[in-house]
Short mmCIF file of C-alpha atoms in Angstrom, two decimals:
data_model
loop_
_atom_site.label_atom_id
_atom_site.label_comp_id
_atom_site.label_asym_id
_atom_site.label_seq_id
_atom_site.Cartn_x
_atom_site.Cartn_y
_atom_site.Cartn_z
CA LEU A 1 5.07 6.18 13.31
CA PHE A 2 1.82 6.22 11.37
CA GLU A 3 0.53 4.05 8.53
CA ILE A 4 1.21 7.05 6.31
CA ALA A 5 3.26 10.06 7.32
CA PRO A 6 1.01 12.90 8.58
CA GLU A 7 2.30 15.33 5.96
CA GLU A 8 1.00 12.97 3.26
CA MET A 9 -2.32 12.13 4.93
CA GLY A 10 -4.15 15.32 3.99
CA SER A 11 -2.15 16.17 0.91
CA PRO A 12 -4.23 17.32 -2.10
CA ALA A 13 -1.53 15.77 -4.30
CA LEU A 14 -2.10 12.37 -2.71
CA ALA A 15 -5.88 12.64 -3.24
CA ALA A 16 -5.26 13.57 -6.87
CA GLN A 17 -2.89 10.62 -7.34
CA MET A 18 -5.41 8.25 -5.81
CA GLY A 19 -8.20 9.49 -8.05
CA GLN A 20 -6.04 9.21 -11.13
CA ALA A 21 -4.96 5.66 -10.25
CA ALA A 22 -8.56 4.62 -9.65
CA LEU A 23 -10.00 5.89 -12.93
CA ARG A 24 -11.21 3.09 -15.21
CA SER A 25 -9.13 3.06 -18.38
CA ASP A 26 -11.04 0.58 -20.57
CA GLY A 27 -14.05 2.76 -21.36
CA THR A 28 -16.44 0.65 -19.29
CA GLN A 29 -18.62 1.61 -16.33
CA LEU A 30 -18.27 0.02 -12.90
CA ASP A 31 -21.61 -1.84 -13.21
CA SER A 32 -20.26 -3.91 -16.09
CA GLN A 33 -17.70 -5.49 -13.74
CA LEU A 34 -20.01 -6.22 -10.83
CA PRO A 35 -22.19 -9.26 -10.04
CA ALA A 36 -25.91 -8.47 -10.16
CA LYS A 37 -26.24 -8.69 -6.37
CA THR A 38 -23.47 -6.16 -5.86
CA VAL A 39 -25.00 -3.84 -8.46
CA GLY A 40 -28.23 -3.91 -6.48
CA LYS A 41 -26.42 -3.13 -3.21
CA LEU A 42 -24.49 -0.28 -4.82
CA HIS A 43 -27.56 1.33 -6.39
CA ALA A 44 -29.45 1.07 -3.07
CA TRP A 45 -26.51 2.72 -1.27
CA GLU A 46 -26.33 5.47 -3.92
CA GLY A 47 -30.05 6.09 -3.46
CA ARG A 48 -29.59 6.56 0.28
CA ASN A 49 -26.52 8.79 -0.08
CA GLY A 50 -27.12 10.75 -3.30
CA GLU A 51 -27.16 14.12 -1.58
CA VAL A 52 -23.91 13.44 0.28
CA LEU A 53 -22.22 12.28 -2.94
CA GLN A 54 -23.34 15.44 -4.73
CA GLU A 55 -21.80 17.53 -1.93
CA MET A 56 -18.53 15.62 -2.41
CA GLY A 57 -18.63 16.24 -6.17
CA LEU A 58 -19.14 12.52 -6.77
CA ALA A 59 -22.51 12.06 -8.46
CA PRO A 60 -23.37 8.35 -8.91
CA SER A 61 -22.71 8.60 -12.65
CA LEU A 62 -19.20 9.93 -11.90
CA LEU A 63 -18.60 7.30 -9.21
CA HIS A 64 -19.06 4.60 -11.83
CA MET A 65 -16.00 5.82 -13.69
CA PHE A 66 -13.74 4.41 -10.92
CA GLU A 67 -12.39 1.00 -9.94
CA PRO A 68 -14.15 -1.08 -7.24
CA TRP A 69 -11.45 -0.43 -4.58
CA PHE A 70 -11.95 3.34 -4.81
CA VAL A 71 -15.73 3.06 -4.62
CA GLY A 72 -15.36 0.71 -1.63
CA LEU A 73 -13.25 3.30 0.19
CA THR A 74 -15.79 6.00 -0.66
CA VAL A 75 -18.64 3.88 0.70
CA SER A 76 -16.78 3.30 3.97
CA ILE A 77 -15.81 6.94 4.44
CA VAL A 78 -19.34 8.23 3.64
CA ASP A 79 -20.96 5.65 5.91
CA MET A 80 -18.66 6.43 8.87
CA THR A 81 -19.13 10.16 8.42
CA GLN A 82 -22.93 9.74 8.24
CA ARG A 83 -22.78 7.82 11.53
CA GLY A 84 -20.85 10.64 13.19
CA LEU A 85 -17.39 9.06 12.90
CA ASP A 86 -15.59 11.81 11.03
CA PRO A 87 -12.18 10.57 9.74
CA LYS A 88 -10.83 14.06 10.46
CA LEU A 89 -11.35 13.34 14.16
CA GLY A 90 -9.46 10.02 14.07
CA LEU A 91 -6.59 9.11 16.37
CA ASP A 92 -4.08 9.47 13.57
CA GLN A 93 -5.10 13.11 13.14
CA HIS A 94 -5.14 13.66 16.90
CA PHE A 95 -1.64 12.28 17.47
CA ALA A 96 -0.27 13.97 14.35
CA ALA A 97 -1.45 17.33 15.68
CA ALA A 98 0.01 16.54 19.12
CA ALA A 99 3.36 15.67 17.56
CA ARG A 100 3.41 18.94 15.63
CA GLU A 101 2.64 20.93 18.76
CA ALA A 102 5.36 19.10 20.70
CA GLY A 103 7.91 19.40 17.88
CA LYS A 104 8.30 15.65 17.62
CA PRO A 105 9.33 13.98 14.33
CA THR A 106 6.81 11.76 12.50
CA ALA A 107 7.12 9.15 9.77
CA GLY A 108 5.10 6.53 7.95
CA LEU A 109 5.28 2.73 7.80
CA GLU A 110 4.09 3.08 4.20
CA THR A 111 4.21 5.92 1.68
CA GLY A 112 1.11 7.28 0.05
CA ALA A 113 2.30 5.90 -3.27
CA GLN A 114 2.76 2.44 -1.74
CA GLN A 115 -0.75 2.48 -0.30
CA ILE A 116 -2.25 3.54 -3.63
CA ALA A 117 -0.23 0.81 -5.40
CA PHE A 118 -1.46 -1.76 -2.87
CA LEU A 119 -5.09 -0.76 -3.41
CA ASP A 120 -4.83 -0.45 -7.16
CA GLY A 121 -2.81 -3.67 -7.33
CA MET A 122 -5.57 -5.84 -5.84
CA ASP A 123 -6.84 -8.32 -8.38
CA LYS A 124 -10.41 -8.29 -9.66
CA ASP A 125 -11.76 -10.73 -7.04
CA GLU A 126 -10.10 -8.87 -4.14
CA GLN A 127 -11.49 -5.52 -5.36
CA LEU A 128 -14.99 -6.94 -5.68
CA GLN A 129 -14.71 -8.41 -2.18
CA PHE A 130 -13.50 -5.06 -0.84
CA LEU A 131 -16.48 -3.22 -2.35
CA ASP A 132 -18.98 -5.90 -1.34
CA GLU A 133 -17.69 -5.89 2.25
CA ALA A 134 -18.04 -2.08 2.43
CA LEU A 135 -21.59 -2.19 1.04
CA GLY A 136 -22.55 -4.98 3.41
CA GLU A 137 -21.29 -3.04 6.44
CA ALA A 138 -23.14 0.08 5.25
CA ALA A 139 -26.39 -1.89 4.79
CA ASP A 140 -26.14 -3.33 8.33
CA GLY A 141 -26.87 0.14 9.63
CA ALA A 142 -25.77 1.99 12.74
CA ALA A 143 -26.16 -0.87 15.20
CA GLU A 144 -23.19 -2.93 13.95
CA LEU A 145 -20.95 0.11 13.59
CA GLU A 146 -21.87 1.32 17.06
CA ARG A 147 -21.22 -2.15 18.48
CA LEU A 148 -17.71 -2.24 17.03
CA HIS A 149 -17.05 1.38 17.94
CA GLY A 150 -18.13 0.64 21.52
CA ALA A 151 -15.80 -2.38 21.63
CA TRP A 152 -12.93 -0.21 20.34
CA ARG A 153 -13.63 2.53 22.91
CA ARG A 154 -13.55 0.10 25.83
CA GLY A 155 -10.59 -1.85 24.50
CA ASP A 156 -12.50 -5.11 23.98
CA ALA A 157 -10.05 -6.93 21.73
CA THR A 158 -12.03 -10.19 21.91
CA MET A 159 -15.17 -8.59 20.45
CA LEU A 160 -13.19 -6.68 17.83
CA TRP A 161 -11.50 -9.93 16.75
CA SER A 162 -14.72 -11.91 16.56
CA GLY A 163 -16.82 -9.10 15.09
CA MET A 164 -14.36 -7.75 12.56
CA ALA A 165 -11.36 -9.95 11.81
CA VAL A 166 -12.90 -13.40 12.00
CA ASP A 167 -15.74 -12.53 9.57
CA MET A 168 -13.30 -11.04 7.08
CA GLN A 169 -10.90 -13.95 7.48
CA ARG A 170 -13.68 -16.44 6.79
CA GLN A 171 -15.64 -14.65 4.06
CA TYR A 172 -12.85 -12.78 2.29
CA PRO A 173 -9.59 -14.66 2.92
CA ARG A 174 -7.68 -13.14 -0.01
CA LEU A 175 -8.74 -9.63 0.94
CA TYR A 176 -7.84 -10.29 4.59
CA ARG A 177 -4.38 -11.41 3.54
CA ALA A 178 -3.85 -8.43 1.25
CA ILE A 179 -4.95 -5.66 3.60
CA ASN A 180 -3.80 -7.17 6.89
CA ILE A 181 -1.28 -10.02 6.87
CA ASP A 182 0.94 -8.88 4.00
CA ARG A 183 1.16 -5.33 5.35
CA ASN A 184 1.85 -6.49 8.91
CA ASP A 185 4.67 -8.68 7.61
CA ALA A 186 6.17 -5.62 5.87
CA TRP A 187 5.83 -3.47 8.98
CA VAL A 188 7.38 -5.81 11.55
CA PRO A 189 11.00 -5.38 10.34
CA LYS A 190 10.54 -1.60 10.50
CA LEU A 191 9.21 -1.82 14.02
CA GLU A 192 12.05 -4.18 14.98
CA GLY A 193 14.49 -1.67 13.54
CA ARG A 194 13.19 0.94 16.00
CA LEU A 195 13.44 -1.52 18.88
CA LYS A 196 17.05 -2.35 18.00
CA ALA A 197 18.15 1.24 17.37
CA PRO A 198 20.71 2.64 19.80
CA GLY A 199 19.58 5.10 22.40
CA ALA A 200 16.64 5.29 24.78
CA ASP A 201 14.10 7.14 22.64
CA ASP A 202 10.52 5.87 22.58
CA THR A 203 8.43 5.44 19.42
CA LEU A 204 4.64 5.71 19.36
CA VAL A 205 3.06 3.61 16.61
CA VAL A 206 -0.47 4.54 15.51
CA VAL A 207 -2.21 1.97 13.26
CA GLY A 208 -5.70 0.59 12.74
CA ALA A 209 -7.04 -1.89 15.31
CA LEU A 210 -7.16 -4.78 12.80
CA HIS A 211 -3.36 -4.72 12.58
CA LEU A 212 -3.06 -5.43 16.32
CA LEU A 213 -5.45 -8.36 16.60
CA GLY A 214 -4.90 -12.10 16.67
CA SER A 215 -1.95 -14.24 15.57
CA ASP A 216 -1.65 -12.22 12.33
CA GLY A 217 -1.27 -8.90 14.19
CA VAL A 218 1.99 -7.08 14.72
CA VAL A 219 1.74 -7.66 18.51
CA GLU A 220 1.90 -11.47 18.21
CA LYS A 221 4.44 -11.28 15.41
CA LEU A 222 6.77 -9.29 17.68
CA ARG A 223 6.15 -11.73 20.54
CA ALA A 224 7.09 -14.56 18.21
CA LYS A 225 10.44 -12.84 17.70
CA GLY A 226 11.07 -12.89 21.45
CA TYR A 227 9.97 -9.40 22.42
CA THR A 228 7.93 -8.85 25.59
CA VAL A 229 4.73 -6.95 24.76
CA GLU A 230 2.66 -5.53 27.61
CA ARG A 231 -0.82 -4.15 27.14
CA ILE A 232 -1.63 -0.87 28.92
CA CYS A 233 -5.34 -0.07 28.76
CA SER A 234 -7.03 2.03 31.43
CA ALA A 235 -10.39 1.84 29.62
CA CYS A 236 -10.47 -1.92 29.14
CA ALA A 237 -13.45 -3.87 30.46
CA ALA A 238 -12.65 -6.18 33.36
CA GLY A 239 -11.29 -9.49 32.14
CA THR A 240 -10.60 -8.27 28.61
CA LYS A 241 -7.22 -9.28 27.30
#
C-alpha cells in the first residue's frame, strides 16, 4: 500500500489534472494574494532557481498563474532535487519497482484525484501557510535538510518529531491537521481492514515519515485500537525509540 497507487504516481494524466486544478481562475497573479513578506521570500527563491524553473518549463511569470499550494509543492520538489534528493529515487519508487519485478499487487491509500482535491481544497490561510513553510525550509539551506535527512536515514524518530512535526504543529496548526491528522484518520480504517482480512498475507505500507510520528501518527492510532506494533530498525541509533 502506498499513499497513491504506483500506476498513478508517474501518470502524465495526473500531472495534467494537478496543473489544471491549480490554475488561478480569477484573472489575478499569485503575488496579489500573498503577504509582502512571502512575496519577498518567493522572489528571492525564484532568483536563486530561475534556471531550474526554465528547464522545467515554469518561468517565474508562469508560476504566478497558479495557486499557492501548487507553488509550495514546486518549491519543495525543486529544493530537494537541488540538494541531491531526487524524488525519482524515493522509497515509494523503489518499492513500487520491487513489487512490479516480484509480480506483487499494489494499491493506494488515496487516489490521485483525492490528493489533488485535498490540496486544492485547502482554504486560503492553509495554502499560504503551506507555501510559506516551503519557502522557509528552502531558505534555511542545505544544513537543515541534511540534518533531517540524516535523522531519517538512521531512524531517529525523536529528532524527526522535534525537528519536523513539532515546528509545523506549533507554527501551522491548521496545515498540520489538514496534511497529517485528517489523512491519518482516513487511512487507519483501511489499514485495520487489512489487519482483519482473512488469510495470512502480509501488507507493506509505504508512507511519509510524518505520518508515523507522535500521537497523531498511524502507529499510535493503531496501538490505541489494541494492536501490538513492533518497531524493526537495523539502522537505528542506540537508544532511539
